[in-house]
Coordinates of C-alpha atoms and ligand atoms in Angstrom, one line a residue:
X1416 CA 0.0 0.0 0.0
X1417 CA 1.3 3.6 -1.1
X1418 CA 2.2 5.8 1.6
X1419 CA 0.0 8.8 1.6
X1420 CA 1.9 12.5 1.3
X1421 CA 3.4 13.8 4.1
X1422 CA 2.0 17.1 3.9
X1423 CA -1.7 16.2 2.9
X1424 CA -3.0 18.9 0.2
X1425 CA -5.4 20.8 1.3
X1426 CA -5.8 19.2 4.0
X1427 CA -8.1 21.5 6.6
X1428 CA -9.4 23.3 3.1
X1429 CA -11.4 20.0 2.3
X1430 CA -14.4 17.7 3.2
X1431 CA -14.8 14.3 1.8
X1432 CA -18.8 13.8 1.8
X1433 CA -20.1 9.6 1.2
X1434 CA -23.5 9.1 0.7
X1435 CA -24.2 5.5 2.5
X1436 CA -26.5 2.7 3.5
X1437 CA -24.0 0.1 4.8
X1438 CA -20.9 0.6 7.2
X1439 CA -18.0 2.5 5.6
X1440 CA -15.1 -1.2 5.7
X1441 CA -14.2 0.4 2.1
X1442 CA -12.9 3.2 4.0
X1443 CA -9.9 0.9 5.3
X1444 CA -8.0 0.7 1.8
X1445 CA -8.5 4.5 1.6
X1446 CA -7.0 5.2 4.9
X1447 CA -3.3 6.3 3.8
X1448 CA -5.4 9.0 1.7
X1449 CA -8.3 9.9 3.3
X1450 CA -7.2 9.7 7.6
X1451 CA -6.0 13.3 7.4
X1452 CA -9.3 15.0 6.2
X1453 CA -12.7 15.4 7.5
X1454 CA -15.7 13.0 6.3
X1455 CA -18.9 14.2 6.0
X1456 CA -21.3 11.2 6.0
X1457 CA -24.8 11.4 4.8
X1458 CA -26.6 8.3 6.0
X1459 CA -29.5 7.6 3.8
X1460 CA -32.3 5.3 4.4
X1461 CA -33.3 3.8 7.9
X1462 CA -31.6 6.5 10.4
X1463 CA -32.2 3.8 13.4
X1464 CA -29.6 1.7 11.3
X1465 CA -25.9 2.3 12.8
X1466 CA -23.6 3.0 10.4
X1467 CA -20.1 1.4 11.4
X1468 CA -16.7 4.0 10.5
X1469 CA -13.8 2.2 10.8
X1470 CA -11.5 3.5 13.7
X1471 CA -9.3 7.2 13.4
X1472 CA -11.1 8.8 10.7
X1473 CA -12.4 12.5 11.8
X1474 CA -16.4 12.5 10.9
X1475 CA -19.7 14.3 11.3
X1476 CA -22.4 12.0 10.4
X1477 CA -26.1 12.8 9.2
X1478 CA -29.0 10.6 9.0
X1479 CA -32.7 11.4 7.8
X1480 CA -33.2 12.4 11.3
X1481 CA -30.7 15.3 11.6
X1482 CA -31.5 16.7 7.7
X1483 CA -35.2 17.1 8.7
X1484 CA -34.0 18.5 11.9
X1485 CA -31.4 21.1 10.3
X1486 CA -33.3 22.0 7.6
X1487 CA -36.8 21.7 8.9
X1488 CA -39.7 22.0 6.0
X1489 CA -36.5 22.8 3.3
X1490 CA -35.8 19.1 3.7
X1491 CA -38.2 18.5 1.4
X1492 CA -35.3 18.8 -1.5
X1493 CA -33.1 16.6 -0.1
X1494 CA -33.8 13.2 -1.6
X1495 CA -34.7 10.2 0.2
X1496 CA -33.5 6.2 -0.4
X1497 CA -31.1 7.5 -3.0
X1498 CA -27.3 8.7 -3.8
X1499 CA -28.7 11.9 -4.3
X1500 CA -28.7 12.8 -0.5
X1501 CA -25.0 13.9 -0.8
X1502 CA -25.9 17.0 -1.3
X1503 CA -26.8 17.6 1.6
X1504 CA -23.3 17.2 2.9
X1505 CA -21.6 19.7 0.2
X1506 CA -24.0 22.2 1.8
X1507 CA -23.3 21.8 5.6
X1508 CA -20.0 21.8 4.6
X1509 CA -17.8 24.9 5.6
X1510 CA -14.6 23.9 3.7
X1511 CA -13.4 25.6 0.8
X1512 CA -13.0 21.9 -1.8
X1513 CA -15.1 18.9 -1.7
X1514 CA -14.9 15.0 -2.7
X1515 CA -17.5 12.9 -3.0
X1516 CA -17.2 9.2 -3.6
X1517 CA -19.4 6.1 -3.1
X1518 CA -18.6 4.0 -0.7
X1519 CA -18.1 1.0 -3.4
X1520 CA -15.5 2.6 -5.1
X1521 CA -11.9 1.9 -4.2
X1522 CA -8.3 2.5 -4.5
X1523 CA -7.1 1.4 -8.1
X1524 CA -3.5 1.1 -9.5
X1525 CA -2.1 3.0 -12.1
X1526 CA -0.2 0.7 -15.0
X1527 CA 2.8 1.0 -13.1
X1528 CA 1.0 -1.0 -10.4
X1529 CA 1.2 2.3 -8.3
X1530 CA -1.7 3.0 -5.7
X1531 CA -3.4 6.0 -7.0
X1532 CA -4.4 8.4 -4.8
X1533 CA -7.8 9.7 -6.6
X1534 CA -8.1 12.4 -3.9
X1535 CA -4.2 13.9 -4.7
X1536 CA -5.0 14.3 -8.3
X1537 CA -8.4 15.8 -7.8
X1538 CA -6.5 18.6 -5.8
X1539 CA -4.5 19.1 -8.9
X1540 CA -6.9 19.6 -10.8
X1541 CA -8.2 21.8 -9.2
X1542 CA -5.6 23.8 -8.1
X1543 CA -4.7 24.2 -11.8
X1544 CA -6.4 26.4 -14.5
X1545 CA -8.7 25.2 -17.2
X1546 CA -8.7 26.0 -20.7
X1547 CA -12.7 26.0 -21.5
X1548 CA -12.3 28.8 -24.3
X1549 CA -9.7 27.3 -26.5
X1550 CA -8.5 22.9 -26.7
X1551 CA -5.4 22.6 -26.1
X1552 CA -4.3 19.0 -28.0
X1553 CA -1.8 18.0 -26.3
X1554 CA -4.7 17.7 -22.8
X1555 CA -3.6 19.5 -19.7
X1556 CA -1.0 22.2 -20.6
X1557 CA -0.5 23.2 -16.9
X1558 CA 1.0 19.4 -16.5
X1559 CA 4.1 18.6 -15.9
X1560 CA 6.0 18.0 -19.0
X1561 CA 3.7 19.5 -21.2
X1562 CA 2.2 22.8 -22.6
X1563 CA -0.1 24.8 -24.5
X1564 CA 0.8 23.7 -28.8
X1565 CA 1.8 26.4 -31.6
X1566 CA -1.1 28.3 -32.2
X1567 CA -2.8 28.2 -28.6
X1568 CA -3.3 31.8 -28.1
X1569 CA -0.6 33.7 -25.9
X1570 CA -3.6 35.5 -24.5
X1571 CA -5.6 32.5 -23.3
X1572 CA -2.9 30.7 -21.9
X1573 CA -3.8 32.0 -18.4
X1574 CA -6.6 30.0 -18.7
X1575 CA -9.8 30.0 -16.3
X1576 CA -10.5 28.9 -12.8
X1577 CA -11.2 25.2 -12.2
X1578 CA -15.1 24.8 -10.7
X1579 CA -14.8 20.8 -11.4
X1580 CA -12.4 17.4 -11.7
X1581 CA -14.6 14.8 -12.9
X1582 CA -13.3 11.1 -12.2
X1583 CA -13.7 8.0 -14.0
X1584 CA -13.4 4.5 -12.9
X1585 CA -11.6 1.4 -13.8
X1586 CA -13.5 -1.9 -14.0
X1587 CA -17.4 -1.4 -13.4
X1588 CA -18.1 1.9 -15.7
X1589 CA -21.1 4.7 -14.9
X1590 CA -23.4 3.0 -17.9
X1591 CA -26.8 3.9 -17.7
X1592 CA -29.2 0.1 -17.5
X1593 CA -30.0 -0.5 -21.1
X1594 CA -26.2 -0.7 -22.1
X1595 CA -25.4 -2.5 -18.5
X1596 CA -28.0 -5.1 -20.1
X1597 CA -26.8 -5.2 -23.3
X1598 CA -22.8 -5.8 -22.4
X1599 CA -23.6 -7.1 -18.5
X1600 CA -19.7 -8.7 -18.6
X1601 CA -18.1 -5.4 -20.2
X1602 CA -15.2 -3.5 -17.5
X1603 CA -13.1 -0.8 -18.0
X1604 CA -9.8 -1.9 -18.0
X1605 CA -8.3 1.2 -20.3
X1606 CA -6.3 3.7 -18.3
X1607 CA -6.4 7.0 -20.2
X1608 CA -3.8 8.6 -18.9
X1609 CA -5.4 12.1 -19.5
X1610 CA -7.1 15.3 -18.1
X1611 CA -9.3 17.1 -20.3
X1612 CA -11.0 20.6 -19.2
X1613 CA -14.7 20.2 -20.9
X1614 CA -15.4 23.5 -23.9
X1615 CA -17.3 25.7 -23.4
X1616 CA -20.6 25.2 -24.6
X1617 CA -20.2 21.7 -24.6
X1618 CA -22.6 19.3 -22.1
X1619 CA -21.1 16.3 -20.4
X1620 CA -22.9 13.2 -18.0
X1621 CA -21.6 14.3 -14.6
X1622 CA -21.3 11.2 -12.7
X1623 CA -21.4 11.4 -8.9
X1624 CA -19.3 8.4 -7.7
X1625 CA -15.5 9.8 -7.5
X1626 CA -16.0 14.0 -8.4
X1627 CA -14.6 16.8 -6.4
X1628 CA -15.4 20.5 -6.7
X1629 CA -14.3 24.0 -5.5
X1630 CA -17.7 24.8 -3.5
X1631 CA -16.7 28.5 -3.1
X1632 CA -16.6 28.5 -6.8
X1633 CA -19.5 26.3 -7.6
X1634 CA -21.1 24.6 -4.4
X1635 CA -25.0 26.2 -4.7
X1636 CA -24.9 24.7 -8.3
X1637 CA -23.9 21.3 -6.9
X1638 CA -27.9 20.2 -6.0
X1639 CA -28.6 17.0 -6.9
X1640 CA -31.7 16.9 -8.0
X1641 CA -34.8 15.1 -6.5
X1642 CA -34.7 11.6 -7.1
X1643 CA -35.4 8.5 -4.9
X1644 CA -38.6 7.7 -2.3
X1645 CA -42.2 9.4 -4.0
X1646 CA -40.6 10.6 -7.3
X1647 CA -40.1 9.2 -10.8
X1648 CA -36.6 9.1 -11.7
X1649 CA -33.5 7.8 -10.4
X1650 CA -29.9 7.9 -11.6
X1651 CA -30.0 11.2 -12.6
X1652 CA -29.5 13.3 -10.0
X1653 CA -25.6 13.6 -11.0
X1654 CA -26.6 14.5 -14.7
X1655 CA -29.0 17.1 -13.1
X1656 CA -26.5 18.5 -11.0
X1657 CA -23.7 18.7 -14.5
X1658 CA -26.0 20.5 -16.7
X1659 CA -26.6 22.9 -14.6
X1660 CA -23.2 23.3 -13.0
X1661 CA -21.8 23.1 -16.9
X1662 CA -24.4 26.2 -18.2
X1663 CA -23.5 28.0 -15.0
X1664 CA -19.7 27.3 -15.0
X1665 CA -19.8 28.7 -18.6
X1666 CA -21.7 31.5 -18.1
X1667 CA -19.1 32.6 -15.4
X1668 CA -16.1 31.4 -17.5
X1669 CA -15.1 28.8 -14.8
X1670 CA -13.5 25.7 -15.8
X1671 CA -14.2 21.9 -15.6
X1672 CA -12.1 18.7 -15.7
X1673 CA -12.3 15.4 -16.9
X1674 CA -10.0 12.4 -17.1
X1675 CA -7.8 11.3 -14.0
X1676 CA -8.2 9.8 -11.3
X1677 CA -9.7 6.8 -11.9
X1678 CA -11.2 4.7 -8.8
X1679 CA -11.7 1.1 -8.9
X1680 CA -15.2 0.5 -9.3
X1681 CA -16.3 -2.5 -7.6
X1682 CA -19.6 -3.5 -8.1
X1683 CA -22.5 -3.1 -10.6
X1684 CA -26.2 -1.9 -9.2
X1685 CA -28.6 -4.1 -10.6
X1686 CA -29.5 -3.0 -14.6
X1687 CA -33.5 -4.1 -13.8
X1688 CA -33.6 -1.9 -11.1
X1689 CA -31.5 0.8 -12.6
X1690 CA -33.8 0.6 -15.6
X1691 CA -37.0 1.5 -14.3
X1692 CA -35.4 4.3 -12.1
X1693 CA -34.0 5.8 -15.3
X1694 CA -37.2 5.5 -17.9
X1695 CA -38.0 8.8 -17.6
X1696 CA -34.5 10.1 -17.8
X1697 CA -33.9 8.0 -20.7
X1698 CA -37.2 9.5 -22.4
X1699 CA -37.2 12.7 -20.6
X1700 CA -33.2 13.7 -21.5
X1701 CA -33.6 14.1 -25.3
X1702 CA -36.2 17.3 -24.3
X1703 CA -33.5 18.1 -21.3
X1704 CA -30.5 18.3 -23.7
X1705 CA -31.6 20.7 -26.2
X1706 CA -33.3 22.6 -23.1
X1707 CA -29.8 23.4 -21.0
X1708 CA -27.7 23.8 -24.8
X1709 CA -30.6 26.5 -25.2
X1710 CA -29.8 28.3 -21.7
X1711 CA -29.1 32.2 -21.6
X1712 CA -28.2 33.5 -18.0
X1713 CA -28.1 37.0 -17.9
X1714 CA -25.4 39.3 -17.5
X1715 CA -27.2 40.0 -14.0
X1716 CA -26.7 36.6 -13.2
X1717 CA -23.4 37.5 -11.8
X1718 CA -23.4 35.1 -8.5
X1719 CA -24.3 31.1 -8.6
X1720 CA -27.6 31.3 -6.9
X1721 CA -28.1 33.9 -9.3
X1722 CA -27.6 31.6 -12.0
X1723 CA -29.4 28.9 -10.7
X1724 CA -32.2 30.4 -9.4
X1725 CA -32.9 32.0 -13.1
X1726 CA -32.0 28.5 -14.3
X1727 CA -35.2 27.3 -11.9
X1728 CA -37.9 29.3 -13.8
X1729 CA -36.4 28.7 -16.6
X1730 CA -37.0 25.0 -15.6
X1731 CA -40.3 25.9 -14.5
X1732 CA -41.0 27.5 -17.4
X1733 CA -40.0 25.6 -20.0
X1734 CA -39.6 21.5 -18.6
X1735 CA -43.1 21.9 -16.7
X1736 CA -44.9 21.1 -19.7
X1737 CA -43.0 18.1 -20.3
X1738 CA -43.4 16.4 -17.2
X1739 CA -45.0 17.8 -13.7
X1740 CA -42.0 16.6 -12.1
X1741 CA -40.1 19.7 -13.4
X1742 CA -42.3 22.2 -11.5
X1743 CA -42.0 20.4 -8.1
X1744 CA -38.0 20.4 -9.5
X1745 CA -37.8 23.6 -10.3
X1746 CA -39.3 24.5 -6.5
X1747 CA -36.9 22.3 -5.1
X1748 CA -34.1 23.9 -6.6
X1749 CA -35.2 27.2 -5.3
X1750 CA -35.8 25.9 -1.7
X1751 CA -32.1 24.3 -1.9
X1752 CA -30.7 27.7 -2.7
X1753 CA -32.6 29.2 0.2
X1754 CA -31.2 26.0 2.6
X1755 CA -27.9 26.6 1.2
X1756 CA -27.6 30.3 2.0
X1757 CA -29.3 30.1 5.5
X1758 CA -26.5 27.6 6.3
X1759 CA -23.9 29.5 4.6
X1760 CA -24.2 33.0 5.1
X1761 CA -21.9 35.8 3.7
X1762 CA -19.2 35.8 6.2
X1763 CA -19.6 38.2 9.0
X1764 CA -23.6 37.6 8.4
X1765 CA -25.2 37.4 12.4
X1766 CA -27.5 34.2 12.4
X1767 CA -29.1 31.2 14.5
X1768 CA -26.9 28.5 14.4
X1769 CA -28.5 25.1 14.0
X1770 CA -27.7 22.4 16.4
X1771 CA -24.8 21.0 15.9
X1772 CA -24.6 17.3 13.9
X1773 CA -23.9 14.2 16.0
X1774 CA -20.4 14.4 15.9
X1775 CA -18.5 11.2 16.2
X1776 CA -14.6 10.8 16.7
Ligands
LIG102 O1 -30.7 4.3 -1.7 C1 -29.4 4.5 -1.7 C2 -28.5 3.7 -2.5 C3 -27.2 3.9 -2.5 N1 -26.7 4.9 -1.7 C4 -25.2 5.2 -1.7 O2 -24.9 5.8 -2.9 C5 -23.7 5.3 -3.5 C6 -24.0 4.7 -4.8 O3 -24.7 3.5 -4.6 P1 -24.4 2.3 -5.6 O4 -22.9 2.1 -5.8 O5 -25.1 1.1 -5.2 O6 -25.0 2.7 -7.0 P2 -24.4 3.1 -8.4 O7 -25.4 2.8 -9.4 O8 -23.1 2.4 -8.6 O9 -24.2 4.7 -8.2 C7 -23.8 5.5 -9.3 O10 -24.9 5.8 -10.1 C8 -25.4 7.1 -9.7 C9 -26.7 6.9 -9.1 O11 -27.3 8.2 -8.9 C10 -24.4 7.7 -8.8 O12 -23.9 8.9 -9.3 C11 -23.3 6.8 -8.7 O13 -23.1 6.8 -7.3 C12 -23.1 4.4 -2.4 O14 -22.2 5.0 -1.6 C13 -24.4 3.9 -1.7 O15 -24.1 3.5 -0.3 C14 -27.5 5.8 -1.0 O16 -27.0 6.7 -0.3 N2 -28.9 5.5 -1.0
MN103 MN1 -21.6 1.7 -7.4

């Protein structure tokens, strides 16, 4: 097993957040990487169930219970029996960076047979500019031993700040059910060894499972949208939360990655279940796409929840008709924003502070 750095990155600047149902064992093969920084856990499902965190690791842990509890009647857009519920830990967050990985996803080795640490490179990424305006061929110029190519303008090689690193995953990949029926014995054994910022004005599936994100930059965009327990969809709350981070990230010329660090992936969800949580979004996304390519913010829209809440009645306005689910989405995006800045108020804001989470050592 790799040894960890001896100066972790970022280390009191970040908050890895796992959305779980079963006690955190995966945890153990993470521990060189992961000991020195602060876990969020959002417990979904049965909140009488005790989640068991292996030994040393600094945590805060939230269950149905203490969401309802912090957020009261605003709960209502936090999703229930699914992934989604993460969000909830990006927004009682108070660190600057956040991971989020599932807690089925584990440490993979490089070609060299190294340990990677996922959460190392995710720093870089996002320590380093993007280059959304202009593709540089030869991938990420800011890497070591390479650079912007003849013709890359001189005056966009400062490049733009990086909102997003977007992980990928070695052996089960992110397919979506009717492909995971179709090729049920298919892995990702291909190690791209590659980071990619995303164009501008270019969509991408935003998948969940092994992401980090500058939340000063980005975090109110970060919802995840309803999904789960009394609603119609599943599996898409990560896609939700890309198109509108990527229309938002564009509009404010921020930057997002795509490539390393790849996780080990180790098991598939079952494609019959998975299916009939994604119909709609299967059917749905071909109205969605051409929706969120068609997005203008405007040039008031200078803040996130500026963006997104225009983003929200445009959602309202223009997705209701397509399904009824997009009006009670659209109203939980709003209520998310009004969560997220009654737990995170401009600093030097005088508020109520909620009760603390039970906090676990
Ligand atoms: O009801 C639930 C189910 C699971 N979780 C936790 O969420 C993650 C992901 O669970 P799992 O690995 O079983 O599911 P995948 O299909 O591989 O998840 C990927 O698909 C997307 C689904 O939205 C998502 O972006 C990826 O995560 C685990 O940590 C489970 O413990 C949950 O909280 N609630
Ligand atoms: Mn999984």
């Amino acid at each position: 097993m790799a040894a960890a750095p001896s100066t972790p990155l970022l280390k009191d600047e970040l908050d890895i957040v796992i959305p779980t149902i079963r006690n955190l064992d995966f945890l153990e093969m993470w521990r060189p990487f992961f000991q020195p920084y602060h876990l969020i856990i959002v417990q979904d499902g049965d909140p009488t169930k005790v989640i068991k965190v292996p030994e040393g690791f600094d945590y805060e842990l939230y269950n149905r219970n203490d969401v309802n509890r912090i957020l009261g009647p605003k709960a209502s857009c936090i999703s229930f029996k699914d992934s989604a519920c993460r969000c909830f830990g990006y927004m009682v967050s108070k660190k600057k960076y956040i991971y989020t990985i599932d807690d089925d996803c584990f440490v993979a080795k490089d070609p060299s047979g190294k340990d990677i640490n996922a959460l190392e490179q995710h720093i870089k990424n996002l320590l380093s500019p993007s280059t959304p305006f202009f593709f540089n061929t030869l991938y990420d110029p800011y890497r070591e031993g390479a650079d912007f190519v003849r013709g890359y303008p001189f005056s966009l090689r400062e490049g733009a700040p990086t909102a997003v690193s977007h992980g990928l995953w070695l052996n089960i990949p992110d397919y979506d059910a009717p492909t995971q029926l179709v090729k049920p014995l298919e892995r990702n054994n291909r190690y791209v060894d590659a980071v990619l910022t995303i164009p501008k004005g270019t969509l991408f599936p935003m998948c969940g499972m092994n992401l980090a994100f500058d939340r000063e930059l980005i975090g109110p965009a970060m919802y995840f949208g309803l999904m789960g327990d009394g609603q119609p969809i599943g599996r898409y709350d990560d896609m939700w939360a890309g198109w509108c981070t990527k229309v938002i990230t564009d509009h404010l010329s921020l930057g997002i990655k795509t490539g390393l660090p790849y996780i080990w992936h180790s098991k598939a969800s079952n494609p019959f279940v998975n299916l009939k949580k994604e119909y709609n979004g299967i059917f749905w996304q071909e109205e969605l796409i051409p929706f969120f390519q068609s997005v203008t913010l405007s040039k008031e829209a200078t803040t996130v929840q500026k963006c997104y809440l225009e983003l929200a009645k445009q959602v309202k306005a223009k997705l209701g008709k397509v399904d009824g689910y997009f009006n009670k989405l659209a109203d939980a995006m709003v209520t998310w924003i009004e969560a997220w800045d009654e737990l995170n108020p401009p600093k030097g804001a005088i508020t109520t502070t909620n009760s603390p989470a039970v906090k676990s050592k």
